[in-house]
Short mmCIF file of C-alpha atoms and ligand atoms in Angstrom, two decimals:
data_model
loop_
_atom_site.label_atom_id
_atom_site.label_comp_id
_atom_site.label_asym_id
_atom_site.label_seq_id
_atom_site.Cartn_x
_atom_site.Cartn_y
_atom_site.Cartn_z
CA UNK A 25 -29.77 95.53 57.26
CA UNK A 26 -26.38 97.34 57.81
CA UNK A 27 -26.74 100.84 56.93
CA UNK A 28 -23.28 102.75 55.83
CA UNK A 29 -22.22 106.10 55.56
CA UNK A 30 -19.04 106.83 53.49
CA UNK A 31 -16.66 109.67 54.31
CA UNK A 32 -14.61 110.92 51.20
CA UNK A 33 -16.18 109.79 47.87
CA UNK A 34 -12.94 109.98 45.99
CA UNK A 35 -11.21 107.42 43.86
CA UNK A 36 -11.29 104.57 46.30
CA UNK A 37 -14.33 105.70 47.91
CA UNK A 38 -16.53 105.10 45.01
CA UNK A 39 -15.55 101.75 44.68
CA UNK A 40 -16.55 101.21 48.55
CA UNK A 41 -19.77 102.13 47.42
CA UNK A 42 -20.08 100.02 44.57
CA UNK A 43 -18.43 96.99 46.93
CA UNK A 44 -20.72 97.62 49.68
CA UNK A 45 -23.73 97.61 47.56
CA UNK A 46 -23.13 94.12 46.02
CA UNK A 47 -23.66 92.69 49.37
CA UNK A 48 -27.29 91.55 50.49
CA UNK A 49 -28.62 93.20 53.72
CA UNK A 50 -26.31 96.07 53.44
CA UNK A 51 -27.22 99.43 52.04
CA UNK A 52 -24.57 102.42 51.57
CA UNK A 53 -27.30 105.08 52.18
CA UNK A 54 -25.10 108.20 52.35
CA UNK A 55 -22.18 109.72 50.68
CA UNK A 56 -20.30 112.71 52.54
CA UNK A 57 -17.16 114.87 50.79
CA UNK A 58 -16.25 118.49 51.00
CA UNK A 59 -15.86 118.68 47.43
CA UNK A 60 -18.84 119.21 45.25
CA UNK A 61 -17.52 117.95 42.34
CA UNK A 62 -17.41 114.56 43.91
CA UNK A 63 -20.96 114.92 45.29
CA UNK A 64 -22.18 115.80 41.98
CA UNK A 65 -20.54 112.46 40.49
CA UNK A 66 -21.71 110.42 43.13
CA UNK A 67 -25.34 112.02 42.53
CA UNK A 68 -25.10 110.97 39.02
CA UNK A 69 -23.92 107.44 39.37
CA UNK A 70 -26.54 106.48 42.29
CA UNK A 71 -29.24 109.16 42.26
CA UNK A 72 -31.31 107.31 45.34
CA UNK A 73 -28.73 107.83 47.53
CA UNK A 74 -28.30 110.66 49.94
CA UNK A 75 -25.17 113.22 50.15
CA UNK A 76 -23.89 115.55 51.90
CA UNK A 77 -20.73 117.83 52.15
CA UNK A 78 -21.13 117.89 55.63
CA UNK A 79 -19.44 114.93 57.16
CA UNK A 80 -21.07 115.26 60.55
CA UNK A 81 -24.25 114.58 58.82
CA UNK A 82 -23.26 110.95 58.77
CA UNK A 83 -22.13 111.04 62.53
CA UNK A 84 -25.33 112.45 64.17
CA UNK A 85 -27.46 109.89 61.99
CA UNK A 86 -29.23 107.68 64.41
CA UNK A 87 -30.01 105.17 61.27
CA UNK A 88 -26.34 104.73 60.14
CA UNK A 89 -24.79 101.74 62.02
CA UNK A 90 -21.58 101.92 60.54
CA UNK A 91 -19.17 105.00 58.68
CA UNK A 92 -16.35 103.71 56.03
CA UNK A 93 -13.50 106.66 56.21
CA UNK A 94 -11.69 106.91 52.89
CA UNK A 95 -10.35 110.37 53.24
CA UNK A 96 -6.84 111.48 52.81
CA UNK A 97 -4.66 109.74 55.67
CA UNK A 98 -4.38 112.84 57.91
CA UNK A 99 -8.13 113.06 58.32
CA UNK A 100 -8.75 109.27 59.25
CA UNK A 101 -8.21 109.71 63.09
CA UNK A 102 -10.74 112.73 63.77
CA UNK A 103 -13.55 110.96 61.82
CA UNK A 104 -12.75 107.33 63.11
CA UNK A 105 -12.67 108.92 66.69
CA UNK A 106 -16.07 111.18 66.42
CA UNK A 107 -18.11 108.08 64.59
CA UNK A 108 -16.41 105.19 67.48
CA UNK A 109 -17.86 107.93 70.04
CA UNK A 110 -21.23 108.33 68.22
CA UNK A 111 -21.42 104.49 68.55
CA UNK A 112 -20.73 103.77 64.97
CA UNK A 113 -18.84 100.63 63.72
CA UNK A 114 -15.97 101.97 61.69
CA UNK A 115 -13.80 100.45 58.75
CA UNK A 116 -10.97 103.01 58.23
CA UNK A 117 -8.77 103.06 55.15
CA UNK A 118 -4.83 102.74 55.50
CA UNK A 119 -2.82 104.05 57.25
CA UNK A 120 -5.01 103.69 60.13
CA UNK A 121 -3.39 107.05 61.51
CA UNK A 122 -0.80 109.53 61.07
CA UNK A 123 0.45 109.24 64.73
CA UNK A 124 0.99 106.24 67.18
CA UNK A 125 -0.81 107.96 69.83
CA UNK A 126 -3.82 108.26 67.95
CA UNK A 127 -3.69 105.01 66.82
CA UNK A 128 -3.63 103.87 70.42
CA UNK A 129 -6.74 106.15 71.26
CA UNK A 130 -9.08 104.74 68.46
CA UNK A 131 -8.36 101.16 70.26
CA UNK A 132 -9.27 102.44 73.46
CA UNK A 133 -12.25 103.95 71.94
CA UNK A 134 -13.27 101.16 69.99
CA UNK A 135 -13.28 98.88 73.49
CA UNK A 136 -14.85 101.36 75.17
CA UNK A 137 -17.74 101.89 73.30
CA UNK A 138 -18.00 97.77 72.37
CA UNK A 139 -17.66 98.49 68.75
CA UNK A 140 -15.80 97.29 65.66
CA UNK A 141 -12.36 99.06 64.05
CA UNK A 142 -11.58 97.33 61.13
CA UNK A 143 -8.52 98.97 58.88
CA UNK A 144 -8.65 98.57 54.90
CA UNK A 145 -5.46 96.49 54.57
CA UNK A 146 -7.02 95.00 51.23
CA UNK A 147 -4.10 92.70 50.73
CA UNK A 148 -5.07 90.84 53.46
CA UNK A 149 -8.30 89.67 51.73
CA UNK A 150 -6.38 88.91 48.28
CA UNK A 151 -7.00 85.56 47.50
CA UNK A 152 -3.28 85.35 46.21
CA UNK A 153 -1.76 86.77 49.72
CA UNK A 154 -4.27 84.10 51.14
CA UNK A 155 -2.71 81.28 49.02
CA UNK A 156 0.83 82.40 49.84
CA UNK A 157 0.41 82.38 53.55
CA UNK A 158 -1.02 78.85 53.04
CA UNK A 159 1.93 77.63 51.37
CA UNK A 160 4.29 79.29 53.82
CA UNK A 161 2.38 77.45 56.28
CA UNK A 162 3.14 73.93 55.02
CA UNK A 163 5.76 71.80 55.92
CA UNK A 164 7.44 71.54 52.73
CA UNK A 165 8.32 75.40 52.58
CA UNK A 166 11.20 75.11 54.84
CA UNK A 167 12.76 77.88 57.00
CA UNK A 168 11.92 81.59 55.76
CA UNK A 169 15.27 83.17 54.75
CA UNK A 170 13.74 86.72 53.67
CA UNK A 171 11.24 88.35 52.20
CA UNK A 172 11.20 91.11 49.40
CA UNK A 173 8.18 93.65 47.96
CA UNK A 174 8.29 96.05 45.04
CA UNK A 175 5.43 98.66 44.78
CA UNK A 176 6.34 101.50 42.21
CA UNK A 177 4.30 102.92 39.61
CA UNK A 178 3.65 106.76 38.14
CA UNK A 179 1.33 108.46 41.15
CA UNK A 180 -0.73 109.10 42.55
CA UNK A 181 1.27 111.43 44.35
CA UNK A 182 -0.33 112.32 47.92
CA UNK A 183 -0.27 115.53 49.52
CA UNK A 184 -0.39 114.95 53.24
CA UNK A 185 1.75 111.57 53.90
CA UNK A 186 4.74 110.41 52.19
CA UNK A 187 5.08 107.47 49.73
CA UNK A 188 6.15 105.18 52.74
CA UNK A 189 3.07 105.94 54.52
CA UNK A 190 1.14 105.72 51.34
CA UNK A 191 2.57 102.47 49.84
CA UNK A 192 4.64 100.33 52.26
CA UNK A 193 1.55 100.48 54.62
CA UNK A 194 0.37 97.47 52.33
CA UNK A 195 3.87 95.64 52.21
CA UNK A 196 4.34 96.00 56.00
CA UNK A 197 0.63 94.54 56.77
CA UNK A 198 1.43 91.69 54.25
CA UNK A 199 4.79 90.89 55.85
CA UNK A 200 3.23 91.14 59.11
CA UNK A 201 0.38 88.70 58.47
CA UNK A 202 2.56 86.21 56.34
CA UNK A 203 5.22 86.06 59.31
CA UNK A 204 2.53 86.51 62.31
CA UNK A 205 5.17 88.51 63.61
CA UNK A 206 6.21 92.75 63.82
CA UNK A 207 9.30 93.87 62.78
CA UNK A 208 11.85 94.21 65.64
CA UNK A 209 13.65 97.49 63.64
CA UNK A 210 13.65 99.00 60.70
CA UNK A 211 15.96 100.86 58.53
CA UNK A 212 15.04 103.47 55.60
CA UNK A 213 16.32 105.73 52.97
CA UNK A 214 14.30 107.83 50.65
CA UNK A 215 14.64 110.81 48.32
CA UNK A 216 12.55 113.65 47.67
CA UNK A 217 13.05 113.77 43.84
CA UNK A 218 9.70 116.39 43.00
CA UNK A 219 10.71 118.69 45.35
CA UNK A 220 8.04 118.66 47.96
CA UNK A 221 8.48 118.13 51.79
CA UNK A 222 7.98 114.07 51.71
CA UNK A 223 9.76 111.25 50.35
CA UNK A 224 8.62 109.97 46.76
CA UNK A 225 10.63 106.93 46.70
CA UNK A 226 11.67 104.44 49.89
CA UNK A 227 14.28 101.89 50.26
CA UNK A 228 13.51 99.69 53.75
CA UNK A 229 14.88 97.04 55.58
CA UNK A 230 12.49 95.24 58.02
CA UNK A 231 14.15 92.83 60.83
CA UNK A 232 11.53 90.24 61.76
CA UNK A 233 12.08 88.06 64.82
CA UNK A 234 14.13 84.39 64.16
CA UNK A 235 16.48 86.43 62.15
CA UNK A 236 13.98 86.68 58.98
CA UNK A 237 15.17 89.97 56.84
CA UNK A 238 12.40 91.68 54.71
CA UNK A 239 13.12 94.52 52.53
CA UNK A 240 10.21 96.56 50.60
CA UNK A 241 11.06 99.12 47.54
CA UNK A 242 8.46 101.55 47.24
CA UNK A 243 7.79 104.66 44.52
CA UNK A 244 5.22 106.88 42.93
CA UNK A 245 7.75 108.40 40.34
CA UNK A 246 8.70 104.94 38.58
CA UNK A 247 6.83 104.48 35.10
CA UNK A 248 6.88 100.92 35.30
CA UNK A 249 4.11 99.54 37.42
CA UNK A 250 4.96 96.64 40.11
CA UNK A 251 3.26 94.88 42.49
CA UNK A 252 5.08 92.09 43.73
CA UNK A 253 5.99 90.09 46.99
CA UNK A 254 8.96 87.36 46.77
CA UNK A 255 9.29 85.09 49.74
CA UNK A 256 12.70 82.95 49.72
CA UNK A 257 12.64 79.73 51.59
CA UNK A 258 14.99 77.08 52.48
CA UNK A 259 12.87 74.62 50.17
CA UNK A 260 10.69 76.96 48.09
CA UNK A 261 10.80 80.50 46.48
CA UNK A 262 7.04 82.17 46.19
CA UNK A 263 6.01 84.96 43.86
CA UNK A 264 2.89 86.93 44.09
CA UNK A 265 2.60 88.86 41.47
CA UNK A 266 -0.87 91.12 41.73
CA UNK A 267 -0.58 92.65 38.25
CA UNK A 268 -0.30 88.95 36.93
CA UNK A 269 -4.03 87.41 36.59
CA UNK A 270 -2.84 84.30 34.70
CA UNK A 271 -0.07 83.74 37.35
CA UNK A 272 -0.68 85.40 40.22
CA UNK A 273 1.37 83.38 42.49
CA UNK A 274 4.23 81.08 41.10
CA UNK A 275 6.11 78.54 43.24
CA UNK A 276 9.71 77.58 42.50
CA UNK A 277 10.20 73.79 44.28
CA UNK A 278 13.98 74.82 44.67
CA UNK A 279 16.37 75.79 47.46
CA UNK A 280 19.40 75.53 49.11
CA UNK A 281 20.33 74.57 52.79
CA UNK A 282 23.69 73.60 54.64
CA UNK A 283 23.88 70.28 55.26
CA UNK A 284 25.04 68.49 58.47
CA UNK A 285 27.94 67.01 57.25
CA UNK A 286 31.24 69.76 57.11
CA UNK A 287 33.71 69.59 54.27
CA UNK A 288 37.61 69.73 54.63
CA UNK A 289 37.97 73.04 55.34
CA UNK A 290 37.24 74.39 58.85
CA UNK A 291 33.69 75.75 59.43
CA UNK A 292 32.62 75.08 56.20
CA UNK A 293 29.27 73.34 55.74
CA UNK A 294 28.08 71.32 52.13
CA UNK A 295 25.46 72.94 50.50
CA UNK A 296 22.38 70.90 49.65
CA UNK A 297 21.07 72.45 46.45
CA UNK A 298 17.16 71.08 45.67
CA UNK A 299 16.00 71.42 42.28
CA UNK A 300 12.07 71.04 41.30
CA UNK A 301 9.44 72.20 39.12
CA UNK A 302 7.91 76.04 38.83
CA UNK A 303 4.24 75.82 39.53
CA UNK A 304 1.16 78.04 39.35
CA UNK A 305 -1.64 77.11 41.62
CA UNK A 306 -5.20 77.94 40.89
CA UNK A 307 -6.20 81.15 42.85
CA UNK A 308 -9.78 81.64 43.07
CA UNK A 309 -11.38 84.57 41.77
CA UNK A 310 -12.74 87.13 44.17
CA UNK A 311 -12.77 90.73 44.49
CA UNK A 312 -10.41 91.92 47.53
CA UNK A 313 -12.16 94.94 48.53
CA UNK A 314 -15.35 93.15 48.17
CA UNK A 315 -13.87 90.11 50.94
CA UNK A 316 -13.34 93.26 52.96
CA UNK A 317 -16.36 94.57 52.99
CA UNK A 318 -18.12 91.41 53.26
CA UNK A 319 -15.69 90.43 56.27
CA UNK A 320 -16.45 94.14 58.01
CA UNK A 321 -19.99 93.11 57.66
CA UNK A 322 -19.36 89.98 59.09
CA UNK A 323 -17.75 91.12 62.25
CA UNK A 324 -20.66 93.75 62.82
CA UNK A 325 -23.04 91.04 63.04
CA UNK A 326 -21.32 88.22 65.13
CA UNK A 327 -19.35 91.02 67.02
CA UNK A 328 -15.89 89.58 66.23
CA UNK A 329 -12.57 91.12 65.91
CA UNK A 330 -11.52 91.50 62.46
CA UNK A 331 -8.75 90.18 60.51
CA UNK A 332 -7.39 93.62 60.23
CA UNK A 333 -8.52 95.41 63.38
CA UNK A 334 -7.20 98.29 65.31
CA UNK A 335 -4.18 96.15 66.70
CA UNK A 336 -3.24 95.36 63.22
CA UNK A 337 -3.56 98.67 61.98
CA UNK A 338 -1.39 100.47 64.83
CA UNK A 339 1.20 97.99 64.27
CA UNK A 340 1.65 99.32 60.79
CA UNK A 341 1.63 102.79 61.94
CA UNK A 342 4.30 102.05 64.67
CA UNK A 343 6.44 100.64 62.03
CA UNK A 344 5.85 103.53 59.89
CA UNK A 345 6.75 106.07 62.30
CA UNK A 346 10.04 104.31 63.05
CA UNK A 347 10.64 104.38 59.46
CA UNK A 348 10.56 107.99 59.57
CA UNK A 349 12.66 108.34 62.27
CA UNK A 350 15.27 106.21 60.25
CA UNK A 351 14.87 108.31 57.11
CA UNK A 352 15.76 111.52 59.24
CA UNK A 353 18.70 109.65 60.30
CA UNK A 354 19.93 108.66 56.62
CA UNK A 355 19.02 104.57 57.64
CA UNK A 356 20.09 104.24 61.13
CA UNK A 357 18.29 101.63 62.54
CA UNK A 358 15.61 102.35 64.84
CA UNK A 359 13.86 99.95 67.35
CA UNK A 360 10.22 99.13 67.39
CA UNK A 361 8.78 98.94 70.67
N1 NAD B 405 -6.70 99.76 50.23
C1 NAD B 405 -6.39 100.36 49.26
O1 NAD B 405 -5.81 99.46 48.34
C2 NAD B 405 -6.29 101.84 48.90
C3 NAD B 405 -6.26 102.00 47.19
C4 NAD B 405 -6.34 103.46 47.01
C5 NAD B 405 -6.60 104.21 48.47
N2 NAD B 405 -6.83 104.10 49.66
C6 NAD B 405 -6.54 105.01 50.68
O2 NAD B 405 -8.12 105.38 50.57
C7 NAD B 405 -7.88 106.58 51.00
C8 NAD B 405 -8.30 107.68 49.93
O3 NAD B 405 -7.56 107.63 49.12
P1 NAD B 405 -8.27 108.25 47.41
O4 NAD B 405 -7.41 107.44 46.76
O5 NAD B 405 -9.40 107.63 47.21
O6 NAD B 405 -7.74 109.72 47.59
P2 NAD B 405 -8.78 110.66 46.60
O7 NAD B 405 -8.05 112.13 46.88
O8 NAD B 405 -9.13 110.17 45.48
O9 NAD B 405 -10.43 110.78 47.40
C9 NAD B 405 -10.16 111.45 48.96
C10 NAD B 405 -11.33 111.97 49.16
O10 NAD B 405 -11.78 112.43 50.55
C11 NAD B 405 -12.37 113.73 50.28
N3 NAD B 405 -12.08 114.66 51.49
C12 NAD B 405 -10.81 115.05 51.87
N4 NAD B 405 -11.10 116.02 53.20
C13 NAD B 405 -12.20 115.46 53.46
C14 NAD B 405 -13.09 115.89 54.48
N5 NAD B 405 -12.61 116.49 55.83
N6 NAD B 405 -14.15 115.61 54.64
C15 NAD B 405 -14.82 114.84 53.59
N7 NAD B 405 -14.43 114.48 52.53
C16 NAD B 405 -12.84 114.76 52.13
C17 NAD B 405 -11.91 114.38 49.27
O11 NAD B 405 -12.54 115.31 48.31
C18 NAD B 405 -11.64 113.12 47.87
O12 NAD B 405 -13.02 113.20 47.06
C19 NAD B 405 -6.60 107.12 51.52
O13 NAD B 405 -6.27 106.87 52.88
C20 NAD B 405 -5.47 106.14 50.71
O14 NAD B 405 -4.11 105.44 51.26
C21 NAD B 405 -6.33 102.75 49.77
#
């Protein structure tokens, strides 16, 4: 049996309690939140579970094997570090930390303590994203030209990080996963439209190895909810639309490539246009958060590194830190170490 404590019973933390409690041999035994109203809701829903307004209780309880940190981003580092030092496995929400140095420290601590450190990059556990990765790995996909992501909605507006740290964290994790790489440099512009000291809207270009360009747009002030990733390749275009339950992934069997034969005009290549069908493959029905919870428990039992481990989490934090630097310089390119 794996006993879990949750720190942060907000919108997302409540989903974690349900997801973990649906798994065999796993139990959320303690819910911690500093907000009494949230604890009251937790007690109404789960009268048999322990609750506490003091997160220290989760860290000091020797019966707790693992801690899930689902607080606002600025508290992620402190709770994760303390839990690892107390010998707990940790699943921390994205973004893993709000500073690169903190992310590096968490990785060191997890290694020293021999504990699993996993980051809640939920989209890596989404069957639609898995399908896109599978399709991109197939020989008939051709060469990746570029990727584009749109993540817009009205809210939720965060009060500790900007819209890039909150929303683009998902898209960067997906891009890194699909391309098996980290971007080499980024360029970002954003806008503070709500009068807060944080960007509410962002447009980011990311340059990946192999001349692959990715672009993302995030906003928490757009009344139109979009959750879309587009991958354009030489032979295929693939669209992942997380809001389309019927056709979550669509494949356009179309593309354009330069032919080796030159035209009469110097330096111009003939273009080969491929036309084909538009297909929507069957996508397995599974809940990404539950897949993620299951993977965390498997990694604890088998002593394995998770798909979204500390290094993946840190890679995303590095890109977000570079995005902040580029925002401050009105879009100037910023290299990522
Ligand atoms: N992976 C995903 O798809 C996904 C989706 C939503 C949110 N999230 C992440 O989950 C985290 C929480 O987001 P949310 O939407 O649930 O926010 P929320 O504001 O609804 O919940 C945060 C909760 O943490 C509690 N809290 C704040 N400070 C605390 C402290 N010091 N100790 C204990 N509890 C504290 C608050 O009272 C609140 O109940 C964020 O990091 C967010 O980025 C991830």
